Amino acid sequence: MVDILKALADETRLRLVAILLEEPLCVCEIEACLNLTQSNVSRHLTVLKRAGILESYKMAQWVYYKINEDFMLKHASLYQYIVQSVKTMPSYETDYSQYKLCKKNNLCGK
């Protein structure tokens, strides 16, 4: 539990989780949505994955990240709190607008 709370105690990681609530995204989409560098995104994704919050899968040359289903089941109350709370973050509206734009631009060609 400590690893989960530490992972979620960072605004950038909460922003990552917020956009991944919509659908799985590849690293390049996350970079564009949140206006972060690849190394910064990768570092935060690693922390969230080690805590069991995210899982990944590979499709062609892209690695996609999504919310771990085991996390959603084992920590249902926390997950519901996250779903409700991230939308109140000051950055959410901007991040969500960027997410919609990124999906429209089809960055990964899927």
Short mmCIF file of C-alpha atoms in Angstrom, two decimals:
data_model
loop_
_atom_site.label_atom_id
_atom_site.label_comp_id
_atom_site.label_asym_id
_atom_site.label_seq_id
_atom_site.Cartn_x
_atom_site.Cartn_y
_atom_site.Cartn_z
CA MET A 1 0.00 0.00 0.00
CA VAL A 2 2.86 2.39 0.74
CA ASP A 3 4.22 1.99 -2.81
CA ILE A 4 0.80 2.79 -4.25
CA LEU A 5 0.37 5.92 -2.18
CA LYS A 6 3.92 7.09 -2.92
CA ALA A 7 3.33 6.57 -6.64
CA LEU A 8 0.12 8.60 -6.49
CA ALA A 9 1.70 11.39 -4.43
CA ASP A 10 3.05 13.13 -7.53
CA GLU A 11 1.01 15.51 -9.69
CA THR A 12 2.57 14.35 -12.96
CA ARG A 13 1.77 10.73 -12.18
CA LEU A 14 -1.81 11.68 -11.32
CA ARG A 15 -2.03 13.47 -14.67
CA LEU A 16 -0.82 10.27 -16.36
CA VAL A 17 -3.40 8.19 -14.54
CA ALA A 18 -6.13 10.70 -15.43
CA ILE A 19 -5.63 10.37 -19.18
CA LEU A 20 -5.13 6.61 -18.97
CA LEU A 21 -8.58 6.33 -17.41
CA GLU A 22 -9.91 7.12 -20.90
CA GLU A 23 -8.13 4.32 -22.77
CA PRO A 24 -4.72 2.68 -23.18
CA LEU A 25 -2.15 5.03 -24.69
CA CYS A 26 1.34 4.60 -26.07
CA VAL A 27 4.28 6.58 -24.74
CA CYS A 28 4.31 8.98 -27.70
CA GLU A 29 0.63 9.81 -27.13
CA ILE A 30 1.23 10.42 -23.43
CA GLU A 31 4.18 12.69 -24.24
CA ALA A 32 2.06 14.77 -26.59
CA CYS A 33 -1.00 14.89 -24.33
CA LEU A 34 0.92 16.06 -21.29
CA ASN A 35 3.68 17.99 -23.07
CA LEU A 36 6.42 15.98 -21.34
CA THR A 37 9.69 14.52 -22.58
CA GLN A 38 10.00 10.82 -23.33
CA SER A 39 12.45 10.28 -20.47
CA ASN A 40 10.16 12.05 -17.99
CA VAL A 41 7.13 10.04 -19.13
CA SER A 42 9.08 6.77 -18.96
CA ARG A 43 10.33 7.50 -15.46
CA HIS A 44 6.82 8.19 -14.16
CA LEU A 45 5.33 5.21 -15.98
CA THR A 46 7.94 2.95 -14.37
CA VAL A 47 6.98 4.14 -10.88
CA LEU A 48 3.27 3.57 -11.56
CA LYS A 49 3.92 0.16 -13.08
CA ARG A 50 6.13 -0.98 -10.17
CA ALA A 51 3.38 0.04 -7.76
CA GLY A 52 0.94 -2.16 -9.68
CA ILE A 53 -1.25 0.74 -10.82
CA LEU A 54 -0.43 0.37 -14.52
CA GLU A 55 0.32 -2.49 -16.84
CA SER A 56 1.71 -2.44 -20.36
CA TYR A 57 1.55 -4.41 -23.56
CA LYS A 58 3.36 -4.15 -26.85
CA MET A 59 1.70 -3.68 -30.23
CA ALA A 60 4.10 -3.50 -33.19
CA GLN A 61 6.85 -1.09 -32.13
CA TRP A 62 4.72 0.77 -29.56
CA VAL A 63 4.28 0.03 -25.87
CA TYR A 64 0.82 0.85 -24.55
CA TYR A 65 -0.03 1.54 -20.93
CA LYS A 66 -3.35 1.08 -19.19
CA ILE A 67 -4.76 0.93 -15.68
CA ASN A 68 -4.04 -2.50 -14.20
CA GLU A 69 -7.29 -4.45 -13.80
CA ASP A 70 -5.97 -6.17 -10.65
CA PHE A 71 -5.38 -2.73 -9.13
CA MET A 72 -8.95 -1.70 -9.95
CA LEU A 73 -10.34 -4.84 -8.30
CA LYS A 74 -8.08 -5.05 -5.24
CA HIS A 75 -8.29 -1.33 -4.48
CA ALA A 76 -11.80 -0.56 -5.73
CA SER A 77 -12.48 2.23 -3.23
CA LEU A 78 -9.17 3.95 -3.96
CA TYR A 79 -9.72 3.52 -7.70
CA GLN A 80 -13.18 5.12 -7.50
CA TYR A 81 -11.73 7.99 -5.47
CA ILE A 82 -9.04 8.53 -8.12
CA VAL A 83 -11.61 8.46 -10.95
CA GLN A 84 -13.67 11.15 -9.22
CA SER A 85 -10.81 13.28 -7.89
CA VAL A 86 -8.47 13.62 -10.87
CA LYS A 87 -11.13 15.56 -12.75
CA THR A 88 -10.89 18.31 -10.14
CA MET A 89 -7.16 18.84 -10.68
CA PRO A 90 -6.30 22.27 -12.15
CA SER A 91 -4.49 20.64 -15.10
CA TYR A 92 -7.29 18.22 -16.00
CA GLU A 93 -9.21 20.36 -18.51
CA THR A 94 -6.08 21.26 -20.45
CA ASP A 95 -4.76 17.68 -20.36
CA TYR A 96 -8.11 16.30 -21.49
CA SER A 97 -8.31 18.79 -24.37
CA GLN A 98 -4.80 17.78 -25.43
CA TYR A 99 -5.79 14.11 -25.15
CA LYS A 100 -8.72 14.63 -27.54
CA LEU A 101 -6.46 16.50 -29.97
CA CYS A 102 -3.82 13.75 -29.81
CA LYS A 103 -6.40 11.06 -30.53
CA LYS A 104 -7.73 13.08 -33.45
CA ASN A 105 -4.19 13.39 -34.89
CA ASN A 106 -3.67 9.60 -34.67
CA LEU A 107 -0.03 9.84 -33.56
CA CYS A 108 0.65 6.10 -33.58
CA GLY A 109 -1.32 5.23 -36.67
CA LYS A 110 -3.71 2.84 -34.95
#
